[in-house]
Coordinates of C-alpha atoms in Angstrom, one line a residue:
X20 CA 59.4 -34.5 15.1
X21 CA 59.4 -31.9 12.2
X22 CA 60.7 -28.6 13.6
X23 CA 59.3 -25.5 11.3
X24 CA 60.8 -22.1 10.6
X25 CA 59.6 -18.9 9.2
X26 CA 62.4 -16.7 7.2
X27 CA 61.2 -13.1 6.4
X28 CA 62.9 -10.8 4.1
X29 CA 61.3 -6.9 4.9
X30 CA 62.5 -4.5 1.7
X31 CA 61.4 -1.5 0.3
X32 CA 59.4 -2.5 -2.2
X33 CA 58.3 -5.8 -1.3
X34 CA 58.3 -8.8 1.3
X35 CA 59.2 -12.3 0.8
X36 CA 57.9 -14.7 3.3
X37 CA 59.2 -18.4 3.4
X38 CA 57.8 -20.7 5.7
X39 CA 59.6 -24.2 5.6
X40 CA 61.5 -27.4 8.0
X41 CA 64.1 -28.5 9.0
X42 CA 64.8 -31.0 6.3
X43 CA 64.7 -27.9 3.8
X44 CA 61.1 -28.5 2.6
X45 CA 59.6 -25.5 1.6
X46 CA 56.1 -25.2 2.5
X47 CA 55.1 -21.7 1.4
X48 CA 56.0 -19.2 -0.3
X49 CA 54.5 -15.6 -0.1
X50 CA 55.0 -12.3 -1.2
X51 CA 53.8 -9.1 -0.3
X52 CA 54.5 -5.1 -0.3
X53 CA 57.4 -3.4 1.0
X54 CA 57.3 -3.7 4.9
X55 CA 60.8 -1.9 5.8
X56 CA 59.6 0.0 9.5
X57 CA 61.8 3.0 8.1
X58 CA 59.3 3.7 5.1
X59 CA 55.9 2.4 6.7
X60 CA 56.3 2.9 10.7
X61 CA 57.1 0.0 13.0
X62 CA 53.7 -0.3 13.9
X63 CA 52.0 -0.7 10.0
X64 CA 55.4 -2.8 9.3
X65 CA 54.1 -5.2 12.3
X66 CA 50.7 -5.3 10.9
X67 CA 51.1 -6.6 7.6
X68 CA 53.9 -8.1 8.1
X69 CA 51.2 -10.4 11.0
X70 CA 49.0 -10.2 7.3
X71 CA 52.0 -11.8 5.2
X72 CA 52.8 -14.3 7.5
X73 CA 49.0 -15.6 8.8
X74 CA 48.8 -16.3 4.5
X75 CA 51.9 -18.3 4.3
X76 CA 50.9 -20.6 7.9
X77 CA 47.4 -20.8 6.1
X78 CA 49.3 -22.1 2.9
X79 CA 51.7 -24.5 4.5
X80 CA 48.2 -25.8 6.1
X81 CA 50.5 -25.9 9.5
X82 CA 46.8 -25.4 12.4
X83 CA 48.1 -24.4 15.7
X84 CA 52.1 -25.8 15.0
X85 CA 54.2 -23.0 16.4
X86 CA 57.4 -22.0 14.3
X87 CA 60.5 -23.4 16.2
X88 CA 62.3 -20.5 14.5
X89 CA 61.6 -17.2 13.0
X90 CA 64.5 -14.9 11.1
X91 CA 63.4 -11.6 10.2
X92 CA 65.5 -9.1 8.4
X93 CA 63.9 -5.7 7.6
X94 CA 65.4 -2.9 5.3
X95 CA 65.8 0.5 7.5
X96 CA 66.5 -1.6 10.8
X97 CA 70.0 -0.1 10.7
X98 CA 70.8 1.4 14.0
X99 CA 71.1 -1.0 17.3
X100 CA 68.1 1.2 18.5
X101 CA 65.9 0.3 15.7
X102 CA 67.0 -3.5 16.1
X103 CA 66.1 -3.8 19.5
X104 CA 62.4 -2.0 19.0
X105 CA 61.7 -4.4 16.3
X106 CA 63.0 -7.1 18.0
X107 CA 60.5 -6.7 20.9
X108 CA 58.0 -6.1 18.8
X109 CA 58.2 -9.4 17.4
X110 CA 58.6 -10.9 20.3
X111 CA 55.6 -9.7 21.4
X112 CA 53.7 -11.8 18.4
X113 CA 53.9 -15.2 20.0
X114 CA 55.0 -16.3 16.0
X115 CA 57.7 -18.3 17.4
X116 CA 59.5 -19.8 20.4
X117 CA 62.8 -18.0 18.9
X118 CA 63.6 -15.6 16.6
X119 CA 66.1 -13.1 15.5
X120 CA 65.4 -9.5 13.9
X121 CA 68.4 -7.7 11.5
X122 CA 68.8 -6.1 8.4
X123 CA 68.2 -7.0 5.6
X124 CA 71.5 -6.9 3.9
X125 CA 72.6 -10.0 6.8
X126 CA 70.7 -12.1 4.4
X127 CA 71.7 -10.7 1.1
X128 CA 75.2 -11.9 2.4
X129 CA 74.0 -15.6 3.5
X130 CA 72.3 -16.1 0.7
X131 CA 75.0 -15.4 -1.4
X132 CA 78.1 -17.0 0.4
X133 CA 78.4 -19.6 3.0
X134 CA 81.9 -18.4 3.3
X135 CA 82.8 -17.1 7.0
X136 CA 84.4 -14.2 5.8
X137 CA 82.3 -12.1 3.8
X138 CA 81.0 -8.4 2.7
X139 CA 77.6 -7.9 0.9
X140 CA 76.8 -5.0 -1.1
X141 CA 72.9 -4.2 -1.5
X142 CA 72.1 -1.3 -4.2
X143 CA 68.6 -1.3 -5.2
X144 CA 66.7 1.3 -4.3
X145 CA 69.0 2.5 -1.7
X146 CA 72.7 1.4 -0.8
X147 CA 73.9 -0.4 2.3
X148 CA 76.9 -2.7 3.3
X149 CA 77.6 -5.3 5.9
X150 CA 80.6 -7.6 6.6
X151 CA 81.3 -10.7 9.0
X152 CA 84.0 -12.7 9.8
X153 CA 84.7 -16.1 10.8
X154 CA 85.3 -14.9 14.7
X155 CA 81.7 -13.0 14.8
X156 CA 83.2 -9.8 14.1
X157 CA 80.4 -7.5 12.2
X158 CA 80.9 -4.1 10.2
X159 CA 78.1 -2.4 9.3
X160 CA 77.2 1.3 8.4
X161 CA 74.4 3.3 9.5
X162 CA 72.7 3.8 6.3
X163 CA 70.6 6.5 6.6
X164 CA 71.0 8.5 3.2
X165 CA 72.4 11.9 2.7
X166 CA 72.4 12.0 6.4
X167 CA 75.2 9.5 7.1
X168 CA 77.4 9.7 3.9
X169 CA 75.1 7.8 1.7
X170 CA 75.4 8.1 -2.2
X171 CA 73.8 6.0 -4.8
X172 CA 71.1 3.5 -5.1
X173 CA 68.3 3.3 -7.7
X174 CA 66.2 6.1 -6.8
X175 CA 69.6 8.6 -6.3
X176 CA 70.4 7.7 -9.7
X177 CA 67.3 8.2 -11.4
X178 CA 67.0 11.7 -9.7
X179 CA 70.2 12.1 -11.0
X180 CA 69.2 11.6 -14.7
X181 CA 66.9 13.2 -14.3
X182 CA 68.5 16.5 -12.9
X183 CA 71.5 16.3 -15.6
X184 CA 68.5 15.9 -18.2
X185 CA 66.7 19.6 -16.3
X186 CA 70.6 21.2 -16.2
X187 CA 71.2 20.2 -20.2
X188 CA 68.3 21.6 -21.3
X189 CA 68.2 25.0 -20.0
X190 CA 72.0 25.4 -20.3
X191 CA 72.7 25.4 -16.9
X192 CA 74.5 21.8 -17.4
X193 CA 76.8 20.3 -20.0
X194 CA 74.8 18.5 -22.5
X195 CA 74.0 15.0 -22.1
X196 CA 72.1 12.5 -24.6
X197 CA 69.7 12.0 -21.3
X198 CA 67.9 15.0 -22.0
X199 CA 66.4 13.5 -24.9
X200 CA 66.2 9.8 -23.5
X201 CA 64.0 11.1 -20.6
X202 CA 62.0 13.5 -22.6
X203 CA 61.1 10.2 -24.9
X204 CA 60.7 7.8 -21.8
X205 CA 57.9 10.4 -21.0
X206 CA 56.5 10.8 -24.1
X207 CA 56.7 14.8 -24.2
X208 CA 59.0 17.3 -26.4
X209 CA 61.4 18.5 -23.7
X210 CA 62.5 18.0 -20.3
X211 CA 60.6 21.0 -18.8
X212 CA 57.3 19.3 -19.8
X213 CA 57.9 16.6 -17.5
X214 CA 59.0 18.9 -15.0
X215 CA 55.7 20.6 -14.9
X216 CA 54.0 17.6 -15.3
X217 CA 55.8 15.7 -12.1
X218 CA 55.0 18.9 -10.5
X219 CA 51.4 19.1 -10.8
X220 CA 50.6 15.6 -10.5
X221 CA 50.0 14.6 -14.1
X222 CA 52.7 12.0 -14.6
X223 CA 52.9 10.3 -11.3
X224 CA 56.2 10.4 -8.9
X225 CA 56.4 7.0 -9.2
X226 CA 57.3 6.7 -13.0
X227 CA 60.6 8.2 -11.7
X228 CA 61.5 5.0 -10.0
X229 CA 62.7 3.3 -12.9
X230 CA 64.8 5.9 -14.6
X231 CA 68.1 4.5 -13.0
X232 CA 67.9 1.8 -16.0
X233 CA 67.5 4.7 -18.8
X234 CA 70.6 6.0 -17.1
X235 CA 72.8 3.1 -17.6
X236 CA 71.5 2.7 -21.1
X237 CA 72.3 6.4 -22.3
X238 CA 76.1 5.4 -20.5
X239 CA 76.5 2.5 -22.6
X240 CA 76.1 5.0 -25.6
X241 CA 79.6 6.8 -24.6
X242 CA 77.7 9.6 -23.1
X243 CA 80.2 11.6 -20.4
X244 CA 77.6 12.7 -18.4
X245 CA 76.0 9.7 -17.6
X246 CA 79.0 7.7 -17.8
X247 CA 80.8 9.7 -14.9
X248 CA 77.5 9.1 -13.0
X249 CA 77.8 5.5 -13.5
X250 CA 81.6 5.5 -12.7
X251 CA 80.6 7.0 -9.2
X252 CA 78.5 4.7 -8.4
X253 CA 81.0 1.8 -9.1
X254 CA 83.7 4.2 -6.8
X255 CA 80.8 4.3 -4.0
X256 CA 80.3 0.7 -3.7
X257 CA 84.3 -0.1 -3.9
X258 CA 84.4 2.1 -1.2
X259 CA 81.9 0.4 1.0
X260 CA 83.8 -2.9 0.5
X261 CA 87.4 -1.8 1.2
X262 CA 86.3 -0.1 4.1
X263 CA 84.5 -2.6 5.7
X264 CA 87.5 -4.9 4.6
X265 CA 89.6 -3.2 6.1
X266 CA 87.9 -2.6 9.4
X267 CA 87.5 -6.5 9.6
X268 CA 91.3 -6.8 8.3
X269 CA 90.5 -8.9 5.2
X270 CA 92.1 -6.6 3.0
X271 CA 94.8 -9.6 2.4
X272 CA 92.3 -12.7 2.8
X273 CA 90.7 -14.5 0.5
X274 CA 87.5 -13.7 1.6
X275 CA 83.6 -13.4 -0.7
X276 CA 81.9 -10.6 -1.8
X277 CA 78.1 -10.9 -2.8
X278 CA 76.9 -8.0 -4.4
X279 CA 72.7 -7.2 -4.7
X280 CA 69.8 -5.1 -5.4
X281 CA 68.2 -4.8 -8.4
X282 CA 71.5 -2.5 -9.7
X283 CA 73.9 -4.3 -9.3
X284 CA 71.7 -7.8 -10.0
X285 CA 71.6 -6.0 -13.8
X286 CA 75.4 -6.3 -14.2
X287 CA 75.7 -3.5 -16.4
X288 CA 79.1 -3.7 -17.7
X289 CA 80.1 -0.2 -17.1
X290 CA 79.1 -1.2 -13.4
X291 CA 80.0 -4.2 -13.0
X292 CA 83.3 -4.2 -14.5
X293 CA 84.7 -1.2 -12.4
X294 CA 83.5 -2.6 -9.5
X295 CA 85.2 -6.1 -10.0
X296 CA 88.2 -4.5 -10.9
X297 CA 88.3 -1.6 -7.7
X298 CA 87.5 -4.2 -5.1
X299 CA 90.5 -6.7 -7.0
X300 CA 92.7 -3.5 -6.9
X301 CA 92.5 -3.9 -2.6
X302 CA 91.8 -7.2 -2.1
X303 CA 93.4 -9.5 -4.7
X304 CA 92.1 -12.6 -3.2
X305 CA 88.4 -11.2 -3.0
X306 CA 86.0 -13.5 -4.8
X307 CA 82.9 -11.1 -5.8
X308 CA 79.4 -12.7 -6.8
X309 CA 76.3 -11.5 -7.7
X310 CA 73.6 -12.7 -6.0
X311 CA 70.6 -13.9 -8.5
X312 CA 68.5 -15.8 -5.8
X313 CA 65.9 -13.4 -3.7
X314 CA 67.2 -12.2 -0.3
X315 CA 64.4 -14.5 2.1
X316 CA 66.8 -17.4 1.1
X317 CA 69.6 -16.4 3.4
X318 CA 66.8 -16.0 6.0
X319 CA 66.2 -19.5 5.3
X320 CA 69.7 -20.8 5.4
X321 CA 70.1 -18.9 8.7
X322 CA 67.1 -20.8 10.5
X323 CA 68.7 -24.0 9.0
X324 CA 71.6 -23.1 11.1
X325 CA 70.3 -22.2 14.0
X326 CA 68.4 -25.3 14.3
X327 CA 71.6 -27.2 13.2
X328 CA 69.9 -28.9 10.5
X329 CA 72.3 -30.8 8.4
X330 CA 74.1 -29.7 4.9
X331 CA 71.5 -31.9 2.9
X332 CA 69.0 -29.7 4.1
X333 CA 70.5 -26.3 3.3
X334 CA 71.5 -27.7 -0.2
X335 CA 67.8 -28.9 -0.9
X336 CA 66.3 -25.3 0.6
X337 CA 68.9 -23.8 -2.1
X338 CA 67.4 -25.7 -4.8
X339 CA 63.9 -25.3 -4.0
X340 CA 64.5 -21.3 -3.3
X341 CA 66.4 -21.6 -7.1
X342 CA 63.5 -23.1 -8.7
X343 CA 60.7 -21.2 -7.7
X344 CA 62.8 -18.3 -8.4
X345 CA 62.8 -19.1 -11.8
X346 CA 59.6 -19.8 -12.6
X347 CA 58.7 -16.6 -10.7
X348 CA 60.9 -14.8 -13.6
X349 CA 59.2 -16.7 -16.3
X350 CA 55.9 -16.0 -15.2

């Protein structure tokens, strides 16, 4: 008998929902708005995330079949708190006859690795880090911004270009080739025109979500500003590794890296080259990806396992995952 599954991947900016079997079919594929419980509540999270996934059983045509499985792995469920209130709450949906609720970053790192011993990296709009190893040891960090030691992440860094830009311009900062790069991304003569214009509501907030890229492109001009910004971000995410390596004691294993988020998915040289290099500086034997598939496919690959469905079936939810990502990209 056909045993079905349901993967979920919950980010900031938008859901994946996969609904597939055990023979690594996939059925459905749907995607929605962000649906992390941090940003919308646990109890609007809930709701469209019930929306999301009645869409995708409607699409894989599945009637009154109940998912054998369902993996869910939500951005802001950090804390073991916040796990085990999300947990019951999708208990409480009758979606499946088991499940398992994490964060997201958990299937960042399966989809990236089926090594046992492994560390993800997510930057995108925020940062986070996880690690396992092949004896079920975890390390994780708490991930809640500024508050816990947080630095970095798309939205920090396009703040950040855009308060060297502010500081440049009325001489209260060294100056920097991104006071003119975000005066021209805004269309206005100077810096303190979009200021005002943030201010007041006449260029939306959300136009500020992309500047992270014009950051990276003003450091790939040789600009010191932005280039030292850049540089600390590499130094951020080297740190997250090494630590979590060496709380796991993989500093001197060959062990995988999978780093993702729509950052560090770029590879931006300056980046990506200093963060290769800092993590190969600790851990020689370290072998760092980037992860170009979307997240929902290590939510996948984890219902494969935990129905033990054989390694046929993982390689042919890999390929289908793979295709439909690129024609996704091409559309």
């Amino acid at each position: 008998m056909t045993r079905y599954w349901l993967a979920v991947d919950g980010g900031n900016s938008k859901t994946d929902v996969l609904v597939g079997d055990d023979e690594g079919k996939v059925h459905s594929y749907v995607r929605g708005p962000g649906s992390s419980p941090q940003g919308l509540g646990l109890d609007h999270a809930m709701r469209l995330l019930d929306r999301l996934i009645t869409t995708a059983r409607e699409e894989a045509a599945l009637g009154e079949v109940m998912f054998e499985r369902a993996e869910l792995f939500l951005s802001g469920v950090d804390l073991p708190q916040e796990v085990a209130k999300a947990a019951a709450a999708v208990q409480a949906t009758g979606w499946a006859n088991s499940y398992r609720v994490e964060n997201d970053t958990f299937a960042l790192l399966r989809a990236g690795t089926d090594a046992p011993d492994a560390i993800a990296v997510v930057c995108g709009a925020g940062i986070n880090c996880v690690g396992r190893t092949r004896d079920g040891r975890t390390a994780r960090f708490p991930a809640l911004g500024t508050l816990s030691g947080d630095w970095g992440g798309g939205q920090h860094l396009g703040s950040l270009a855009m308060w060297h830009a502010a500081r440049a311009e009325d001489g209260r900062g060294p100056a920097t080739a991104l006071q003119q790069a975000v005066a021209r991304h805004f269309g206005a003569a100077t810096v303190a025109e979009v200021i005002v214009g943030v201010h007041l509501g006449m260029i939306a907030q959300e136009r500020l979500a992309n500047m992270s890229e014009l950051l990276f492109a003003v450091a790939a001009t040789g600009d010191e500003v932005a280039h030292r910004v850049v540089a600390r971000q590499a130094m951020e995410i080297v740190a997250l590794v090494t630590v979590a390596a060496n709380r796991l004691n993989l500093q001197d294993s060959d062990y995988a890296v999978v780093l993702g988020g729509g950052v560090l998915r770029a590879q931006h040289p300056l980046l990506d080259e200093a963060v290769r290099n800092g993590i190969g500086a600790h851990s020689p034997g370290a072998l760092v990806t980037v992860l170009t598939q979307p997240p929902v496919l290590g939510a996948g690959l984890f219902a494969l396992d935990s129905l033990e469905a054989t390694v046929e079936s993982h390689q042919a939810l890999r390929h289908l995952v793979a295709v439909f990502n690129q024609v996704s990209a091409a559309l």
